Amino acid sequence: MSALITCSHVDFGYENQDAVMDLTLEIDEGDYFCVLGVNGSGKSTLVKGLLGLIKPTGGSLVVSQELKKTGIGYLPQQTSAQKDFPATVWEVVLSGALGLIGNRPFYRRREKEMALSAMERLGISDLRRRCYRELSGGQQQRVLIARALCAARKMLILDEPVTGLDPQAIQEFYSLVRELNRDGMTIFMVTHDVANVVGQAGKILHLQQKVLFYGSPEEYVKTAEGRGFLGGGAV
Amino acid sequence: MNLILEMLSYPFLARAFMGGILVSLCAALLGVSLVLKRYSMIGDGLSHVSFGALSVAVAIGWAPLAVSVPVVVLAAYFLLRITENSRVKSDAAIAMISAGALAVGIVATSLSTGMATDVNSYMFGSILAMSPSDVRLMVVLSGAVLGLFGFCYNKMFAVTFDENFARAAGVKVSLYNVLIAVLTAVTIVLGMRMMGAMLISSLIIFPAVTSMRIFKSFRGVTVCSGVVSVVCFCVGMTMSYRFSTPAGASIVLVNLAMFGVFWAAARCVGR
């Protein structure tokens, strides 16, 4: 097991205002890592930091060479504009390979094959010509994961992936993520959905600007934060 | 057919056709991205700013294009920033800027004497406004827009569909946004002299919305928008010549009719 991302005492912030402070964590290969926290607790800032979209304002963030080569797949929160966007599934999935084409204007066969195999892996090959906006929420989420898989082979970052899905789609989504994780994909997920996550994550980080908890789910449910977030009565 | 040949025998009409087709094409392509990014109102706001800048330029006696292009480009940049910054309500800000620019234009016009016909033609458009140098500018502009969509098509798609993902994939999203804003600004300034400040935003919005009724892929919508826009322009111009109606308004009415046809067709197919 080697660490893909190592943070030690990292701060992230905007304009003199720290959104995340003194964060120390390690994401290892094969991890199933969940970040919990209320709105505005710095979760999205952390995601941007790991993706390299913002620079740490303090501490050190080390991304392994291996991960730099294979890239990080990103599943952003859906925007309202996307829900009625005219694009075929194929167009959306293929756009995941965007990072690989550099300055070339078009996709090569290699990228197209990656997109095809990602669709195969998620069982959406038959949706290829369908319009993205006509799919159900669960299907849309599969399309976006397929897109993320085009960008990465080692690690996926999922930002609030189950928001707006119906309960059945949520369960299907989690079993899909577990499957990807079993196949060796490192998962880093930001979510509100504590109840479902506690049962399956390998590591939990509870964030409230600072780290409130960092450890295994078994320990988490015993802590005051865990009980509070789970609604008091659980476990 | 004879009608078209007759029209093209007038040099100013031939110029208007040439320039108008290029502007329609640019506006439609940029419009796809703007409409899908929920920036439709930016086009409308920019046309008002453009009107204000032109009126002031005419009142002071400066060259209209040299003043309005930089002003509108700046306005486009600020409107984009406002829209990206969620703390400000962007629709309200755009409405304020539109009304403010319009008011500046009207006051500047009323204070200056004479010249009023020029401003009137900026408001509602005039096919006589197209000079040979305008047409040359339009050729350059459409070259830039077609180049953007030709060589950066996949990046344009990614930036339009999902900015966050594109940014994570290493695409310079802000650069593309600024590029879109600048090209839109230039398209509006050039197009409004023919279409009029009040109507130019329809060239940006109608073709994209019309195409979205039927086409389900980004590529389909983009290509169809360009075709629909050029066809509507040509039909509108011809009708304007045949029935002596104002060119800008005729073109918008044809666009509206085209939207109706696409909408009905989509309904019949049963989506």
PDB file of C-alpha atoms in Angstrom, chain A:
ATOM      1  CA  MET A   1       0.000   0.000   0.000  1.00  0.00           C
ATOM      2  CA  SER A   2       1.413   3.336  -1.014  1.00  0.00           C
ATOM      3  CA  ALA A   3      -0.061   6.719  -0.265  1.00  0.00           C
ATOM      4  CA  LEU A   4      -1.556   8.411  -3.310  1.00  0.00           C
ATOM      5  CA  ILE A   5      -2.103  11.729  -1.568  1.00  0.00           C
ATOM      6  CA  THR A   6      -0.518  12.866   1.671  1.00  0.00           C
ATOM      7  CA  CYS A   7      -1.586  16.044   3.462  1.00  0.00           C
ATOM      8  CA  SER A   8       0.227  17.264   6.514  1.00  0.00           C
ATOM      9  CA  HIS A   9      -1.070  20.311   8.372  1.00  0.00           C
ATOM     10  CA  VAL A  10      -2.593  21.692   5.175  1.00  0.00           C
ATOM     11  CA  ASP A  11      -4.654  24.890   5.076  1.00  0.00           C
ATOM     12  CA  PHE A  12      -6.886  25.809   2.157  1.00  0.00           C
ATOM     13  CA  GLY A  13      -8.594  29.140   1.844  1.00  0.00           C
ATOM     14  CA  TYR A  14      -9.645  32.136  -0.174  1.00  0.00           C
ATOM     15  CA  GLU A  15      -8.423  35.661   0.420  1.00  0.00           C
ATOM     16  CA  ASN A  16      -7.181  35.489   4.005  1.00  0.00           C
ATOM     17  CA  GLN A  17     -10.088  33.318   4.999  1.00  0.00           C
ATOM     18  CA  ASP A  18      -9.256  29.723   5.756  1.00  0.00           C
ATOM     19  CA  ALA A  19     -11.928  27.274   4.686  1.00  0.00           C
ATOM     20  CA  VAL A  20      -9.953  24.233   5.809  1.00  0.00           C
ATOM     21  CA  MET A  21      -7.371  24.378   8.574  1.00  0.00           C
ATOM     22  CA  ASP A  22      -4.610  22.107   9.760  1.00  0.00           C
ATOM     23  CA  LEU A  23      -5.654  19.034   7.844  1.00  0.00           C
ATOM     24  CA  THR A  24      -3.550  15.915   8.078  1.00  0.00           C
ATOM     25  CA  LEU A  25      -4.594  12.838   6.169  1.00  0.00           C
ATOM     26  CA  GLU A  26      -3.354  10.087   3.939  1.00  0.00           C
ATOM     27  CA  ILE A  27      -5.194   8.543   1.021  1.00  0.00           C
ATOM     28  CA  ASP A  28      -3.797   5.113   0.241  1.00  0.00           C
ATOM     29  CA  GLU A  29      -4.270   3.035  -2.834  1.00  0.00           C
ATOM     30  CA  GLY A  30      -7.541   1.116  -2.632  1.00  0.00           C
ATOM     31  CA  ASP A  31      -8.998   3.306   0.092  1.00  0.00           C
ATOM     32  CA  TYR A  32     -12.685   4.040   0.421  1.00  0.00           C
ATOM     33  CA  PHE A  33     -12.458   7.469   1.973  1.00  0.00           C
ATOM     34  CA  CYS A  34     -15.501   9.496   3.024  1.00  0.00           C
ATOM     35  CA  VAL A  35     -15.630  13.124   4.055  1.00  0.00           C
ATOM     36  CA  LEU A  36     -18.592  14.232   6.147  1.00  0.00           C
ATOM     37  CA  GLY A  37     -19.624  17.644   7.355  1.00  0.00           C
ATOM     38  CA  VAL A  38     -22.401  20.185   7.244  1.00  0.00           C
ATOM     39  CA  ASN A  39     -22.747  22.748   4.439  1.00  0.00           C
ATOM     40  CA  GLY A  40     -19.944  25.269   4.445  1.00  0.00           C
ATOM     41  CA  SER A  41     -17.619  23.050   6.441  1.00  0.00           C
ATOM     42  CA  GLY A  42     -14.930  23.148   3.777  1.00  0.00           C
ATOM     43  CA  LYS A  43     -15.662  19.873   2.008  1.00  0.00           C
ATOM     44  CA  SER A  44     -15.850  21.335  -1.486  1.00  0.00           C
ATOM     45  CA  THR A  45     -12.758  23.423  -0.830  1.00  0.00           C
ATOM     46  CA  LEU A  46     -10.899  20.259   0.140  1.00  0.00           C
ATOM     47  CA  VAL A  47     -11.999  18.611  -3.123  1.00  0.00           C
ATOM     48  CA  LYS A  48     -10.758  21.580  -5.139  1.00  0.00           C
ATOM     49  CA  GLY A  49      -7.484  21.436  -3.261  1.00  0.00           C
ATOM     50  CA  LEU A  50      -6.972  17.736  -3.976  1.00  0.00           C
ATOM     51  CA  LEU A  51      -7.759  18.318  -7.651  1.00  0.00           C
ATOM     52  CA  GLY A  52      -5.124  21.015  -7.725  1.00  0.00           C
ATOM     53  CA  LEU A  53      -7.591  23.774  -8.588  1.00  0.00           C
ATOM     54  CA  ILE A  54      -6.550  25.793  -5.564  1.00  0.00           C
ATOM     55  CA  LYS A  55      -3.172  25.811  -3.878  1.00  0.00           C
ATOM     56  CA  PRO A  56      -2.722  25.134  -0.187  1.00  0.00           C
ATOM     57  CA  THR A  57      -2.088  28.293   1.829  1.00  0.00           C
ATOM     58  CA  GLY A  58      -0.049  26.350   4.351  1.00  0.00           C
ATOM     59  CA  GLY A  59       1.338  22.904   5.130  1.00  0.00           C
ATOM     60  CA  SER A  60       2.316  20.364   2.508  1.00  0.00           C
ATOM     61  CA  LEU A  61       0.240  18.423   0.016  1.00  0.00           C
ATOM     62  CA  VAL A  62       2.032  15.628  -1.779  1.00  0.00           C
ATOM     63  CA  VAL A  63       0.494  13.846  -4.740  1.00  0.00           C
ATOM     64  CA  SER A  64       2.341  10.661  -5.701  1.00  0.00           C
ATOM     65  CA  GLN A  65       4.007  10.448  -9.093  1.00  0.00           C
ATOM     66  CA  GLU A  66       1.888   7.443  -9.909  1.00  0.00           C
ATOM     67  CA  LEU A  67      -1.338   9.374  -9.375  1.00  0.00           C
ATOM     68  CA  LYS A  68      -0.108  12.320 -11.403  1.00  0.00           C
ATOM     69  CA  LYS A  69       0.412   9.947 -14.320  1.00  0.00           C
ATOM     70  CA  THR A  70      -2.939   8.199 -14.182  1.00  0.00           C
ATOM     71  CA  GLY A  71      -4.942  11.247 -13.204  1.00  0.00           C
ATOM     72  CA  ILE A  72      -7.865  11.752 -10.866  1.00  0.00           C
ATOM     73  CA  GLY A  73     -11.418  11.161 -12.043  1.00  0.00           C
ATOM     74  CA  TYR A  74     -13.813  13.793 -10.819  1.00  0.00           C
ATOM     75  CA  LEU A  75     -17.560  13.603 -10.391  1.00  0.00           C
ATOM     76  CA  PRO A  76     -18.689  17.164  -9.644  1.00  0.00           C
ATOM     77  CA  GLN A  77     -22.029  18.133  -8.189  1.00  0.00           C
ATOM     78  CA  GLN A  78     -24.614  18.343 -10.931  1.00  0.00           C
ATOM     79  CA  THR A  79     -25.696  21.806 -11.924  1.00  0.00           C
ATOM     80  CA  SER A  80     -29.256  22.680 -12.826  1.00  0.00           C
ATOM     81  CA  ALA A  81     -28.153  23.652 -16.338  1.00  0.00           C
ATOM     82  CA  GLN A  82     -27.013  20.083 -17.001  1.00  0.00           C
ATOM     83  CA  LYS A  83     -30.397  18.558 -16.314  1.00  0.00           C
ATOM     84  CA  ASP A  84     -31.764  19.639 -19.689  1.00  0.00           C
ATOM     85  CA  PHE A  85     -28.566  19.774 -21.669  1.00  0.00           C
ATOM     86  CA  PRO A  86     -28.794  18.452 -25.233  1.00  0.00           C
ATOM     87  CA  ALA A  87     -25.919  16.012 -25.412  1.00  0.00           C
ATOM     88  CA  THR A  88     -25.734  12.327 -26.147  1.00  0.00           C
ATOM     89  CA  VAL A  89     -24.336   9.920 -23.579  1.00  0.00           C
ATOM     90  CA  TRP A  90     -21.448   9.282 -25.948  1.00  0.00           C
ATOM     91  CA  GLU A  91     -20.543  12.978 -26.104  1.00  0.00           C
ATOM     92  CA  VAL A  92     -20.583  13.281 -22.320  1.00  0.00           C
ATOM     93  CA  VAL A  93     -18.524  10.142 -21.648  1.00  0.00           C
ATOM     94  CA  LEU A  94     -15.973  10.970 -24.330  1.00  0.00           C
ATOM     95  CA  SER A  95     -15.440  14.417 -22.835  1.00  0.00           C
ATOM     96  CA  GLY A  96     -13.854  12.615 -19.878  1.00  0.00           C
ATOM     97  CA  ALA A  97     -10.824  11.952 -22.058  1.00  0.00           C
ATOM     98  CA  LEU A  98     -10.376  15.680 -22.543  1.00  0.00           C
ATOM     99  CA  GLY A  99      -7.307  15.820 -20.330  1.00  0.00           C
ATOM    100  CA  LEU A 100      -5.530  13.374 -22.635  1.00  0.00           C
ATOM    101  CA  ILE A 101      -5.886  15.211 -25.923  1.00  0.00           C
ATOM    102  CA  GLY A 102      -3.797  18.213 -24.946  1.00  0.00           C
ATOM    103  CA  ASN A 103      -3.796  20.747 -27.734  1.00  0.00           C
ATOM    104  CA  ARG A 104      -5.054  18.406 -30.422  1.00  0.00           C
ATOM    105  CA  PRO A 105      -8.514  19.397 -31.643  1.00  0.00           C
ATOM    106  CA  PHE A 106      -9.985  15.904 -31.877  1.00  0.00           C
ATOM    107  CA  TYR A 107     -10.086  12.577 -30.045  1.00  0.00           C
ATOM    108  CA  ARG A 108      -7.993   9.687 -31.279  1.00  0.00           C
ATOM    109  CA  ARG A 109      -9.062   6.070 -31.407  1.00  0.00           C
ATOM    110  CA  ARG A 110      -7.350   5.348 -28.094  1.00  0.00           C
ATOM    111  CA  GLU A 111      -9.571   7.842 -26.272  1.00  0.00           C
ATOM    112  CA  LYS A 112     -12.675   6.552 -28.016  1.00  0.00           C
ATOM    113  CA  GLU A 113     -11.824   3.011 -26.949  1.00  0.00           C
ATOM    114  CA  MET A 114     -11.407   4.181 -23.376  1.00  0.00           C
ATOM    115  CA  ALA A 115     -14.846   5.762 -23.482  1.00  0.00           C
ATOM    116  CA  LEU A 116     -16.351   2.586 -24.912  1.00  0.00           C
ATOM    117  CA  SER A 117     -14.820   0.383 -22.244  1.00  0.00           C
ATOM    118  CA  ALA A 118     -15.878   2.760 -19.477  1.00  0.00           C
ATOM    119  CA  MET A 119     -19.466   2.572 -20.747  1.00  0.00           C
ATOM    120  CA  GLU A 120     -19.230  -1.201 -20.909  1.00  0.00           C
ATOM    121  CA  ARG A 121     -17.968  -1.338 -17.332  1.00  0.00           C
ATOM    122  CA  LEU A 122     -20.950   0.643 -16.082  1.00  0.00           C
ATOM    123  CA  GLY A 123     -23.498  -1.171 -18.225  1.00  0.00           C
ATOM    124  CA  ILE A 124     -24.593   1.875 -20.192  1.00  0.00           C
ATOM    125  CA  SER A 125     -23.360   0.835 -23.643  1.00  0.00           C
ATOM    126  CA  ASP A 126     -26.931   0.588 -24.916  1.00  0.00           C
ATOM    127  CA  LEU A 127     -27.607   4.190 -23.878  1.00  0.00           C
ATOM    128  CA  ARG A 128     -24.855   5.464 -26.120  1.00  0.00           C
ATOM    129  CA  ARG A 129     -27.064   7.422 -28.518  1.00  0.00           C
ATOM    130  CA  ARG A 130     -29.614   8.483 -25.942  1.00  0.00           C
ATOM    131  CA  CYS A 131     -29.910  12.069 -24.840  1.00  0.00           C
ATOM    132  CA  TYR A 132     -28.433  12.826 -21.442  1.00  0.00           C
ATOM    133  CA  ARG A 133     -31.410  14.905 -20.291  1.00  0.00           C
ATOM    134  CA  GLU A 134     -33.860  12.050 -20.946  1.00  0.00           C
ATOM    135  CA  LEU A 135     -32.110   9.655 -18.568  1.00  0.00           C
ATOM    136  CA  SER A 136     -33.141   8.981 -14.990  1.00  0.00           C
ATOM    137  CA  GLY A 137     -31.066  10.477 -12.176  1.00  0.00           C
ATOM    138  CA  GLY A 138     -29.357   7.141 -11.533  1.00  0.00           C
ATOM    139  CA  GLN A 139     -28.508   6.671 -15.201  1.00  0.00           C
ATOM    140  CA  GLN A 140     -27.143  10.214 -15.418  1.00  0.00           C
ATOM    141  CA  GLN A 141     -24.902   9.474 -12.462  1.00  0.00           C
ATOM    142  CA  ARG A 142     -23.598   6.340 -14.212  1.00  0.00           C
ATOM    143  CA  VAL A 143     -22.817   8.401 -17.288  1.00  0.00           C
ATOM    144  CA  LEU A 144     -20.861  10.883 -15.188  1.00  0.00           C
ATOM    145  CA  ILE A 145     -18.931   8.072 -13.483  1.00  0.00           C
ATOM    146  CA  ALA A 146     -18.091   6.626 -16.886  1.00  0.00           C
ATOM    147  CA  ARG A 147     -16.818  10.061 -17.849  1.00  0.00           C
ATOM    148  CA  ALA A 148     -14.693  10.203 -14.688  1.00  0.00           C
ATOM    149  CA  LEU A 149     -13.309   6.722 -15.437  1.00  0.00           C
ATOM    150  CA  CYS A 150     -12.069   8.002 -18.798  1.00  0.00           C
ATOM    151  CA  ALA A 151      -9.966  10.515 -16.928  1.00  0.00           C
ATOM    152  CA  ALA A 152      -8.519   8.182 -14.306  1.00  0.00           C
ATOM    153  CA  ARG A 153      -7.552   4.643 -13.567  1.00  0.00           C
ATOM    154  CA  LYS A 154      -6.513   4.961  -9.921  1.00  0.00           C
ATOM    155  CA  MET A 155      -8.745   7.355  -8.081  1.00  0.00           C
ATOM    156  CA  LEU A 156     -12.207   8.902  -8.211  1.00  0.00           C
ATOM    157  CA  ILE A 157     -13.315  11.992  -6.330  1.00  0.00           C
ATOM    158  CA  LEU A 158     -17.087  12.096  -5.868  1.00  0.00           C
ATOM    159  CA  ASP A 159     -18.665  15.338  -4.677  1.00  0.00           C
ATOM    160  CA  GLU A 160     -22.118  14.822  -3.121  1.00  0.00           C
ATOM    161  CA  PRO A 161     -22.934  12.082  -5.607  1.00  0.00           C
ATOM    162  CA  VAL A 162     -26.318  10.960  -4.259  1.00  0.00           C
ATOM    163  CA  THR A 163     -27.968  14.391  -3.992  1.00  0.00           C
ATOM    164  CA  GLY A 164     -31.311  14.281  -5.745  1.00  0.00           C
ATOM    165  CA  LEU A 165     -31.355  10.523  -6.385  1.00  0.00           C
ATOM    166  CA  ASP A 166     -34.287   8.395  -5.267  1.00  0.00           C
ATOM    167  CA  PRO A 167     -33.656   5.790  -2.549  1.00  0.00           C
ATOM    168  CA  GLN A 168     -33.367   2.857  -4.938  1.00  0.00           C
ATOM    169  CA  ALA A 169     -30.951   4.728  -7.185  1.00  0.00           C
ATOM    170  CA  ILE A 170     -28.906   5.631  -4.106  1.00  0.00           C
ATOM    171  CA  GLN A 171     -28.516   1.973  -3.148  1.00  0.00           C
ATOM    172  CA  GLU A 172     -27.593   1.034  -6.709  1.00  0.00           C
ATOM    173  CA  PHE A 173     -25.102   3.864  -6.763  1.00  0.00           C
ATOM    174  CA  TYR A 174     -23.412   2.690  -3.572  1.00  0.00           C
ATOM    175  CA  SER A 175     -23.173  -0.887  -4.760  1.00  0.00           C
ATOM    176  CA  LEU A 176     -21.587   0.405  -7.957  1.00  0.00           C
ATOM    177  CA  VAL A 177     -19.047   2.403  -5.967  1.00  0.00           C
ATOM    178  CA  ARG A 178     -18.280  -0.645  -3.776  1.00  0.00           C
ATOM    179  CA  GLU A 179     -17.727  -2.695  -6.912  1.00  0.00           C
ATOM    180  CA  LEU A 180     -15.335  -0.130  -8.359  1.00  0.00           C
ATOM    181  CA  ASN A 181     -13.535  -0.023  -5.034  1.00  0.00           C
ATOM    182  CA  ARG A 182     -13.223  -3.829  -4.935  1.00  0.00           C
ATOM    183  CA  ASP A 183     -11.686  -3.705  -8.397  1.00  0.00           C
ATOM    184  CA  GLY A 184      -8.941  -1.513  -7.008  1.00  0.00           C
ATOM    185  CA  MET A 185     -10.279   1.985  -7.575  1.00  0.00           C
ATOM    186  CA  THR A 186      -9.491   4.418  -4.797  1.00  0.00           C
ATOM    187  CA  ILE A 187     -12.645   6.288  -3.812  1.00  0.00           C
ATOM    188  CA  PHE A 188     -12.765   9.698  -2.175  1.00  0.00           C
ATOM    189  CA  MET A 189     -16.346  10.728  -1.531  1.00  0.00           C
ATOM    190  CA  VAL A 190     -17.829  13.862  -0.028  1.00  0.00           C
ATOM    191  CA  THR A 191     -21.350  13.382   1.257  1.00  0.00           C
ATOM    192  CA  HIS A 192     -24.142  14.229   3.696  1.00  0.00           C
ATOM    193  CA  ASP A 193     -25.451  10.713   3.650  1.00  0.00           C
ATOM    194  CA  VAL A 194     -23.868   9.469   6.877  1.00  0.00           C
ATOM    195  CA  ALA A 195     -26.232   6.605   7.542  1.00  0.00           C
ATOM    196  CA  ASN A 196     -25.331   4.772   4.317  1.00  0.00           C
ATOM    197  CA  VAL A 197     -21.673   5.652   4.306  1.00  0.00           C
ATOM    198  CA  VAL A 198     -20.794   4.461   7.782  1.00  0.00           C
ATOM    199  CA  GLY A 199     -21.569   0.906   6.731  1.00  0.00           C
ATOM    200  CA  GLN A 200     -19.185   0.819   3.812  1.00  0.00           C
ATOM    201  CA  ALA A 201     -16.408   3.401   4.018  1.00  0.00           C
ATOM    202  CA  GLY A 202     -12.913   2.415   5.058  1.00  0.00           C
ATOM    203  CA  LYS A 203     -11.910   5.775   6.476  1.00  0.00           C
ATOM    204  CA  ILE A 204     -14.028   8.670   7.640  1.00  0.00           C
ATOM    205  CA  LEU A 205     -13.081  12.304   7.968  1.00  0.00           C
ATOM    206  CA  HIS A 206     -15.507  14.636   9.693  1.00  0.00           C
ATOM    207  CA  LEU A 207     -14.717  18.186   8.727  1.00  0.00           C
ATOM    208  CA  GLN A 208     -15.778  21.462  10.285  1.00  0.00           C
ATOM    209  CA  GLN A 209     -13.054  23.788   9.040  1.00  0.00           C
ATOM    210  CA  LYS A 210     -10.825  21.693  11.308  1.00  0.00           C
ATOM    211  CA  VAL A 211     -10.767  17.948  11.572  1.00  0.00           C
ATOM    212  CA  LEU A 212     -13.361  16.807  14.097  1.00  0.00           C
ATOM    213  CA  PHE A 213     -12.757  13.143  13.491  1.00  0.00           C
ATOM    214  CA  TYR A 214     -10.427  11.042  11.361  1.00  0.00           C
ATOM    215  CA  GLY A 215     -10.443   7.277  11.577  1.00  0.00           C
ATOM    216  CA  SER A 216     -12.466   4.160  10.954  1.00  0.00           C
ATOM    217  CA  PRO A 217     -16.284   4.104  10.806  1.00  0.00           C
ATOM    218  CA  GLU A 218     -16.424   1.774  13.818  1.00  0.00           C
ATOM    219  CA  GLU A 219     -14.720   4.388  15.970  1.00  0.00           C
ATOM    220  CA  TYR A 220     -16.706   7.191  14.357  1.00  0.00           C
ATOM    221  CA  VAL A 221     -20.110   5.938  15.457  1.00  0.00           C
ATOM    222  CA  LYS A 222     -18.881   5.880  19.050  1.00  0.00           C
ATOM    223  CA  THR A 223     -17.847   9.534  19.053  1.00  0.00           C
ATOM    224  CA  ALA A 224     -20.035  12.485  19.937  1.00  0.00           C
ATOM    225  CA  GLU A 225     -19.750  13.861  16.372  1.00  0.00           C
ATOM    226  CA  GLY A 226     -20.784  10.571  14.862  1.00  0.00           C
ATOM    227  CA  ARG A 227     -23.783  10.168  17.122  1.00  0.00           C
ATOM    228  CA  GLY A 228     -24.811  13.743  16.536  1.00  0.00           C
ATOM    229  CA  PHE A 229     -24.626  13.399  12.777  1.00  0.00           C
ATOM    230  CA  LEU A 230     -26.415  10.066  12.772  1.00  0.00           C
ATOM    231  CA  GLY A 231     -29.300  11.555  14.712  1.00  0.00           C
ATOM    232  CA  GLY A 232     -28.352  10.512  18.238  1.00  0.00           C
ATOM    233  CA  GLY A 233     -29.982   7.109  18.482  1.00  0.00           C
ATOM    234  CA  ALA A 234     -27.968   5.041  16.064  1.00  0.00           C
ATOM    235  CA  VAL A 235     -25.733   2.127  17.126  1.00  0.00           C
TER     236      VAL A 235
END
